[in-house]
C-alpha positions as a printed Julia matrix, in Angstrom:
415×3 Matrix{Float64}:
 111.1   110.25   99.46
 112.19  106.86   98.56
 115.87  106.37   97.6
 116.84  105.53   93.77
 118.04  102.27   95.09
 114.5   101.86   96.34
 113.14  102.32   93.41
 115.59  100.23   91.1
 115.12   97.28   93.82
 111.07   97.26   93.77
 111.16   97.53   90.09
 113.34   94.64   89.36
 112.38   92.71   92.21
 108.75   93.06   90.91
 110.16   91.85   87.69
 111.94   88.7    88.68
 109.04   87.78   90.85
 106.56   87.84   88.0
 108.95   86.41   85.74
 109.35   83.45   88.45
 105.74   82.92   88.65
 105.15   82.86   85.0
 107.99   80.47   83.8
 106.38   77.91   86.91
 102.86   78.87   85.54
 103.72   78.0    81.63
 105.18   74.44   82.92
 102.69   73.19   85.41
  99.73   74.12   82.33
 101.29   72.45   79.45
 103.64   69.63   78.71
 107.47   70.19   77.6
 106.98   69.34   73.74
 103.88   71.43   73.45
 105.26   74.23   75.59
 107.79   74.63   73.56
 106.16   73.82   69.8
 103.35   76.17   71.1
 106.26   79.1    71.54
 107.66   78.51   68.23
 104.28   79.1    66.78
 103.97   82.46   69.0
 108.13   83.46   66.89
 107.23   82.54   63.84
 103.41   84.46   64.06
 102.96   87.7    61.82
 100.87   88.98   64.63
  99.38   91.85   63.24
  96.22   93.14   66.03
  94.69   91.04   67.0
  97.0    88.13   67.58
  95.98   86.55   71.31
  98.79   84.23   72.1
  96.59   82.24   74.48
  94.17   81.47   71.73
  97.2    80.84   69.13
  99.46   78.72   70.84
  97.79   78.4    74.67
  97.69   79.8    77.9
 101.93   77.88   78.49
 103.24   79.26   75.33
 101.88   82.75   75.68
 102.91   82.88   79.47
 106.32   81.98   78.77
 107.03   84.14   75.96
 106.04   86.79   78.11
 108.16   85.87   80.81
 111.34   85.97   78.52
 110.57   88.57   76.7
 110.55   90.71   80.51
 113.32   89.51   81.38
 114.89   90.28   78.01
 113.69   93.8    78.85
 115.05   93.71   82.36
 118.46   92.98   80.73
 118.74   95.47   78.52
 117.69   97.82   81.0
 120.21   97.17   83.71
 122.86   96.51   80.75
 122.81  100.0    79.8
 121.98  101.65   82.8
 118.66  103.46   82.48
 117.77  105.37   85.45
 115.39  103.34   87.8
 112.33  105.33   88.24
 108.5   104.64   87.89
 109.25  104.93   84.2
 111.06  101.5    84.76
 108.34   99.95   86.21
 105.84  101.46   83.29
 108.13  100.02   80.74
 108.49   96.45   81.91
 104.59   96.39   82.86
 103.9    97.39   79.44
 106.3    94.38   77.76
 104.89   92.17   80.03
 101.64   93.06   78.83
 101.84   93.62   74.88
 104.15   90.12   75.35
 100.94   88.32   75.62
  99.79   89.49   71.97
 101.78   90.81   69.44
 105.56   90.83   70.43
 107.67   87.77   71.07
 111.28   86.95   71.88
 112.51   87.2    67.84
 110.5    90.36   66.73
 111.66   93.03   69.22
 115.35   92.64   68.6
 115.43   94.27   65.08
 114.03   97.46   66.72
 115.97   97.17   69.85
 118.99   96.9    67.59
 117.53  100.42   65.74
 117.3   102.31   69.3
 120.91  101.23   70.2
 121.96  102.87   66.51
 119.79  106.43   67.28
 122.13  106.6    70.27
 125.0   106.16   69.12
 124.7   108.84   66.15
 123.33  111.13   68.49
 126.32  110.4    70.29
 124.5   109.92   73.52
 124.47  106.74   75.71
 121.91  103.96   75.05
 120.64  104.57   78.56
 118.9   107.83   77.76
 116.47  105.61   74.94
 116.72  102.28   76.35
 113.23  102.64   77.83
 111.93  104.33   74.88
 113.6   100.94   72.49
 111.55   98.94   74.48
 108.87  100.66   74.02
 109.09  101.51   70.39
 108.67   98.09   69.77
 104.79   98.87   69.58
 105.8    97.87   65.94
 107.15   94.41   66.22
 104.65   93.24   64.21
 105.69   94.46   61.12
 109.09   92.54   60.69
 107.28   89.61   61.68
 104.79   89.99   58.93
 107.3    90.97   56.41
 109.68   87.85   58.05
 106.88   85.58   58.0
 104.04   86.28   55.65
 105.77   87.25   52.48
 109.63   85.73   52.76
 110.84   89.46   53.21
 113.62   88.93   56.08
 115.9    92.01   55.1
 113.33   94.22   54.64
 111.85   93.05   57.71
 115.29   93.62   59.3
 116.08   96.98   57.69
 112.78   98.78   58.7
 112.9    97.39   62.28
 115.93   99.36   62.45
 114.58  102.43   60.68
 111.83  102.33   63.54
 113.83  101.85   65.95
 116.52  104.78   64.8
 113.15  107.3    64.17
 111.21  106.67   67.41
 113.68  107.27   69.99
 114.1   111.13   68.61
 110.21  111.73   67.49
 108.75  110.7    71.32
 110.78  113.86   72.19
 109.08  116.1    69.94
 105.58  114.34   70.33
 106.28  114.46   74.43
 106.06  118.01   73.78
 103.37  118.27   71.13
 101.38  116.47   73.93
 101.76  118.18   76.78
 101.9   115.36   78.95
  97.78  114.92   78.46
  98.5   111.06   77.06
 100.04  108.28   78.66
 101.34  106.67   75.57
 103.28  109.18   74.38
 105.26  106.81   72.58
 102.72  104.84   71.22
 101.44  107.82   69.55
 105.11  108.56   67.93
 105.09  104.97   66.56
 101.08  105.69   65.35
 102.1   108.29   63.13
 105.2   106.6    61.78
 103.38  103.42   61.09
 100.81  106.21   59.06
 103.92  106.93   57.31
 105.3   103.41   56.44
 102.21  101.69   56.05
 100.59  104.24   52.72
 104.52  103.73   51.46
 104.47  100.46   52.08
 101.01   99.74   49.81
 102.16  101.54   47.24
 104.29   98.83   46.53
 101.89   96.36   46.28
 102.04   94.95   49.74
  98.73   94.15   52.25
  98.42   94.06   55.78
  95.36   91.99   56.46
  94.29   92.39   60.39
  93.79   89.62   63.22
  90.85   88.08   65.16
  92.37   85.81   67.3
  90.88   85.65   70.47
  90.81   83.12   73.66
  86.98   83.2    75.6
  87.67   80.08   77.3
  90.31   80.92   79.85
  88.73   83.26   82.25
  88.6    81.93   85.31
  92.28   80.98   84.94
  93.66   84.24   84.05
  90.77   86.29   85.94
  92.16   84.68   88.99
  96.15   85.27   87.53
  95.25   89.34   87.86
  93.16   88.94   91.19
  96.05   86.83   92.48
  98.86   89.52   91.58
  96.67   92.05   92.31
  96.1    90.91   96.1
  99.58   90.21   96.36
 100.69   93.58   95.57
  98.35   95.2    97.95
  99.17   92.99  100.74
 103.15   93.59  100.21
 102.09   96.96   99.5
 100.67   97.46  103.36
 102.57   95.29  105.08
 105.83   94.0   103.78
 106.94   97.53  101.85
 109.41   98.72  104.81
 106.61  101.46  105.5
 103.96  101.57  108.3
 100.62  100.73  106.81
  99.4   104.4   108.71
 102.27  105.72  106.16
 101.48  104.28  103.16
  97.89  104.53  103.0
  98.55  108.15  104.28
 101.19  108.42  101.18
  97.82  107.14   98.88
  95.71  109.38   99.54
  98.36  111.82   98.19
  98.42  110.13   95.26
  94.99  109.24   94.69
  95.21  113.65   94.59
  97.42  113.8    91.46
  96.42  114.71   87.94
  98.84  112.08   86.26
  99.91  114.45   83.85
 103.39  113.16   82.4
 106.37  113.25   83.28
 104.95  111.93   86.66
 106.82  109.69   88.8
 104.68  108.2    91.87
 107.25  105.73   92.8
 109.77  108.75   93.87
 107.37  110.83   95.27
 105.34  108.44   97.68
 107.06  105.19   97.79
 106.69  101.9    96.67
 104.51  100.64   99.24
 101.71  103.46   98.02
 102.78  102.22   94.59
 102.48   98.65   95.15
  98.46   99.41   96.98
  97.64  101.99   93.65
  98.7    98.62   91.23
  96.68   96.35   93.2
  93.75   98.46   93.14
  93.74   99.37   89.57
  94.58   95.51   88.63
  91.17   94.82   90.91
  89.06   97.51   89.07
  90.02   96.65   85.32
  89.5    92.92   86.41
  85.94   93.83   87.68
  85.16   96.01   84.92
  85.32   93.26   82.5
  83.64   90.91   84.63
  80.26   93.32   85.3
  80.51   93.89   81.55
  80.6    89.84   80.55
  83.62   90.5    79.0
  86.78   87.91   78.71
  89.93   87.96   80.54
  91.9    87.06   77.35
  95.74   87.24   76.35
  95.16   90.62   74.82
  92.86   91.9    78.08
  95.61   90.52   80.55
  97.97   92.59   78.54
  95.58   96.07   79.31
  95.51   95.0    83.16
  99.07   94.33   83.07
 100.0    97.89   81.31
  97.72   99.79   83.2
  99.38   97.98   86.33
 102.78   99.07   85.44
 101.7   102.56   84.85
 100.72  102.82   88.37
 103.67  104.21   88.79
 103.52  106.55   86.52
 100.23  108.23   86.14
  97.16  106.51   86.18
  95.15  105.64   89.8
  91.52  104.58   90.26
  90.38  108.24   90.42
  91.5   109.19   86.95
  91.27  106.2    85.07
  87.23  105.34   86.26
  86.01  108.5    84.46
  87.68  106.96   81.22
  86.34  103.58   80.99
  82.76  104.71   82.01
  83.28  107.23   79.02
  83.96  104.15   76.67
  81.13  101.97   78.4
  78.62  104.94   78.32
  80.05  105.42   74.04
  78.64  101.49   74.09
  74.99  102.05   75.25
  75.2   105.42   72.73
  77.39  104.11   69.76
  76.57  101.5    67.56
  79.67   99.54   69.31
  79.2    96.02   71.73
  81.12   96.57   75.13
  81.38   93.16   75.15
  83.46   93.56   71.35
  87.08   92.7    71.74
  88.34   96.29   70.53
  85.97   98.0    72.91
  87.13   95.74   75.85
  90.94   96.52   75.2
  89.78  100.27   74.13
  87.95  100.51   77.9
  90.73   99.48   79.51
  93.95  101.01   77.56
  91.64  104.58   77.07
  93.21  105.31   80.41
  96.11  106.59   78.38
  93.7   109.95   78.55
  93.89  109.6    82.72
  95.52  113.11   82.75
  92.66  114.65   80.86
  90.24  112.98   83.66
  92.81  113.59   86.87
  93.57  117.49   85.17
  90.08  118.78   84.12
  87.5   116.59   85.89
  85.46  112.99   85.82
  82.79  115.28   83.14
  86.15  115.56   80.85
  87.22  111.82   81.41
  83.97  110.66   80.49
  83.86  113.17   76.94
  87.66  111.51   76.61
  86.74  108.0    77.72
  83.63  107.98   74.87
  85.91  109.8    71.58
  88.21  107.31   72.16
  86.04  104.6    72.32
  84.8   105.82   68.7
  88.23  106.87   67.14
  90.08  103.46   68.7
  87.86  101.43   66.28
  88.48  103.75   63.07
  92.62  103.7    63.66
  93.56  100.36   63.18
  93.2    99.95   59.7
  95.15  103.08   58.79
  98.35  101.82   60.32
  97.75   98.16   59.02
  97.1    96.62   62.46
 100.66   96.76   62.87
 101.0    98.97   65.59
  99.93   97.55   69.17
  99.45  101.36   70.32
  96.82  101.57   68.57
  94.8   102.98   71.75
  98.14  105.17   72.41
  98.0   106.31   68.66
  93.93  107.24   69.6
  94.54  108.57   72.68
  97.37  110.99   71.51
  94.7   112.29   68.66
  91.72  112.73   71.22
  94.3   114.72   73.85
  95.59  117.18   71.02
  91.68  117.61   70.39
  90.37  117.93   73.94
  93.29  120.13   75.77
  92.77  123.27   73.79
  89.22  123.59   74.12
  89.17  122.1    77.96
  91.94  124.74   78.47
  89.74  127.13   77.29
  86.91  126.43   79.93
  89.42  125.74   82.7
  91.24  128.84   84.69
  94.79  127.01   84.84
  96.93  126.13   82.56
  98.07  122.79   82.49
């Protein structure tokens, strides 16, 4: 079993490394002046969903406001001391990812600031919610929008706080609520708040238009960005991760066994070597899903491959996260829905928030899962004003408090 310092070195080595690459990426594609206009455009955006960076302010803006916003994240996590688990790595795959559309450098702090405030009148330290601050920030875009769209800057302060105070302690409950059958635990938590805020938040006269910004053209340069971390990580997976390749492939096939029902924490139990094979392979198997379905390898769709990447070490593997995106791809040919529709694509590929549901009960149940979500995804957004990025975590925690009753009921075990 790997060692905690293990796990807190692969994590924020992983981290720096991607950082690194970005930062070099966003210069050698774009010139100083626009790099740097283009990432003022990204902080000053409303981004409501869908907001693709690439297609706002190019592929050099939106790669280095996801670099700073990780490494933001990285620093906040080692400031307060979060335990270094394959939680971490979850957390800072997902900011890398949602970094790409929707949150920037500006918009996360007001929530941040919120989660650091639920600690400390709970009296507990800020490392027990860091991870869930981070993560909470699922509704960045509504301070932008109220910063940026109607001239609202305290309000957009004051209820990035309030969300940031509220999420922290509801993920607990909703954790529970749950059972560990989604994923996105916490993007259902900030689902039903933004249900909450948003109604209230009409009521006085506001709107909260959606988004269709979205790149087509940059394929082949980001299609090769996931291919090109994707390799990487399987090659320093087998051969540079301090473990015999014998071991670690031996270690994946463990793995590959699991359910993924949360809490579940690969990178402790089998090492990051297995860990590092498990990302590559699920980076290589959304990246060919979109590609046999025609579909684009966008900011938004880098985001999904980057998320479900970082949740290789916590949950999802090639086994339980197939079932789901067939489900969704099946819902397609069934539904009056395009595959090849941006929502869809991102649905496809984030639906593996329901791996547990596929990895607990069976590929027939990760298909049923894979094809409700696929239906509810599209219905969601509008009821939390396309401010909430979790939209497919908000989904996916309504389909898994449908489906684990009733598959409970036709299954001998409890989960």
């Amino acid at each position: 079993m790997p060692t905690k310092t293990h796990s807190s070195n692969l994590a924020y080595s992983l981290t720096l490394s991607y950082c690194a690459l970005l930062l070099l990426l966003s210069h050698l594609l774009d010139k100083p002046a626009h790099l740097w206009a283009g990432f003022c455009s990204i902080l000053t955006s409303p981004a409501p969903l869908i907001t693709d960076y690439v297609a706002l302010a190019g592929p050099g803006p939106a790669l280095l406001n996801s670099a700073l916003v990780v490494l933001s994240s990285l620093l906040v996590l080692r400031l307060s001391n979060a335990p270094q688990d394959g939680s971490t790595l979850s957390t800072l795959g997902l900011m890398a990812g949602f970094s790409l559309f929707g949150k920037n450098l500006l918009n996360i702090w007001p929530i941040l600031l919120g989660s650091l405030l639920s600690a400390r009148l709970r009296r507990l330290p800020f490392s027990s919610c860091a991870k869930a601050g981070l993560m909470a920030t699922s509704l960045a875009p509504l301070p932008s929008f109220l910063c940026f769209s109607l001239g609202l800057p305290l309000l957009a302060l004051l209820l990035g706080l309030l969300i940031g105070l509220v999420i922290p302690p509801l993920s607990l409950r909703t954790l529970r609520l749950l059972r560990g059958m989604s994923l996105y635990n916490i993007g259902f938590a900030c689902g039903l708040t933004a249900a909450v805020l948003i109604p209230l938040l009409r009521l006085l006269g506001l709107s909260f238009p959606s988004a269709s910004l979205w790149a087509v053209e940059h394929t082949p340069l980001l299609g090769g960005l996931v291919a090109g971390l994707s390799l990487l990580c399987l090659a320093v997976g087998l051969l540079f991760s301090g473990a015999s390749p014998r071991a670690v492939c031996r270690s994946l096939r463990s793995l590959l066994r699991e359910t993924g029902q949360s809490p579940c924490d690969f990178l402790r139990a089998y090492g990051g070597g297995a860990v590092l094979v498990n990302m590559g392979l699920n980076g290589l198997l959304c990246l060919g899903y979109l590609l046999l379905i025609g579909g684009d390898v966008s900011g938004p769709t880098l985001g999904c491959i980057l998320t479900v990447m970082g949740f290789s070490a916590a949950g999802k593997h090639p086994r339980n996260i197939l079932p789901i995106m067939a489900g969704v791809a099946l819902g397609s040919l069934l539904m009056p829905w395009d595959a090849t529709n941006p929502s869809t694509q991102m649905a496809a590929l984030f639906g593996a928030t329901l791996a547990p549901i596929s990895g607990r009960f069976g590929p027939l149940a990760g298909l049923l899962a894979g094809l409700l979500h696929g239906a509810l995804v599209l219905q969601t957004g509008p009821l939390t004003g396309c401010v909430n990025l979790y939209n497919n975590g908000f989904s996916g925690g309504l389909i898994a408090l449908l489906l684990t009753p009733l598959l409970t009921l036709l299954h001998p075990r409890e989960p």
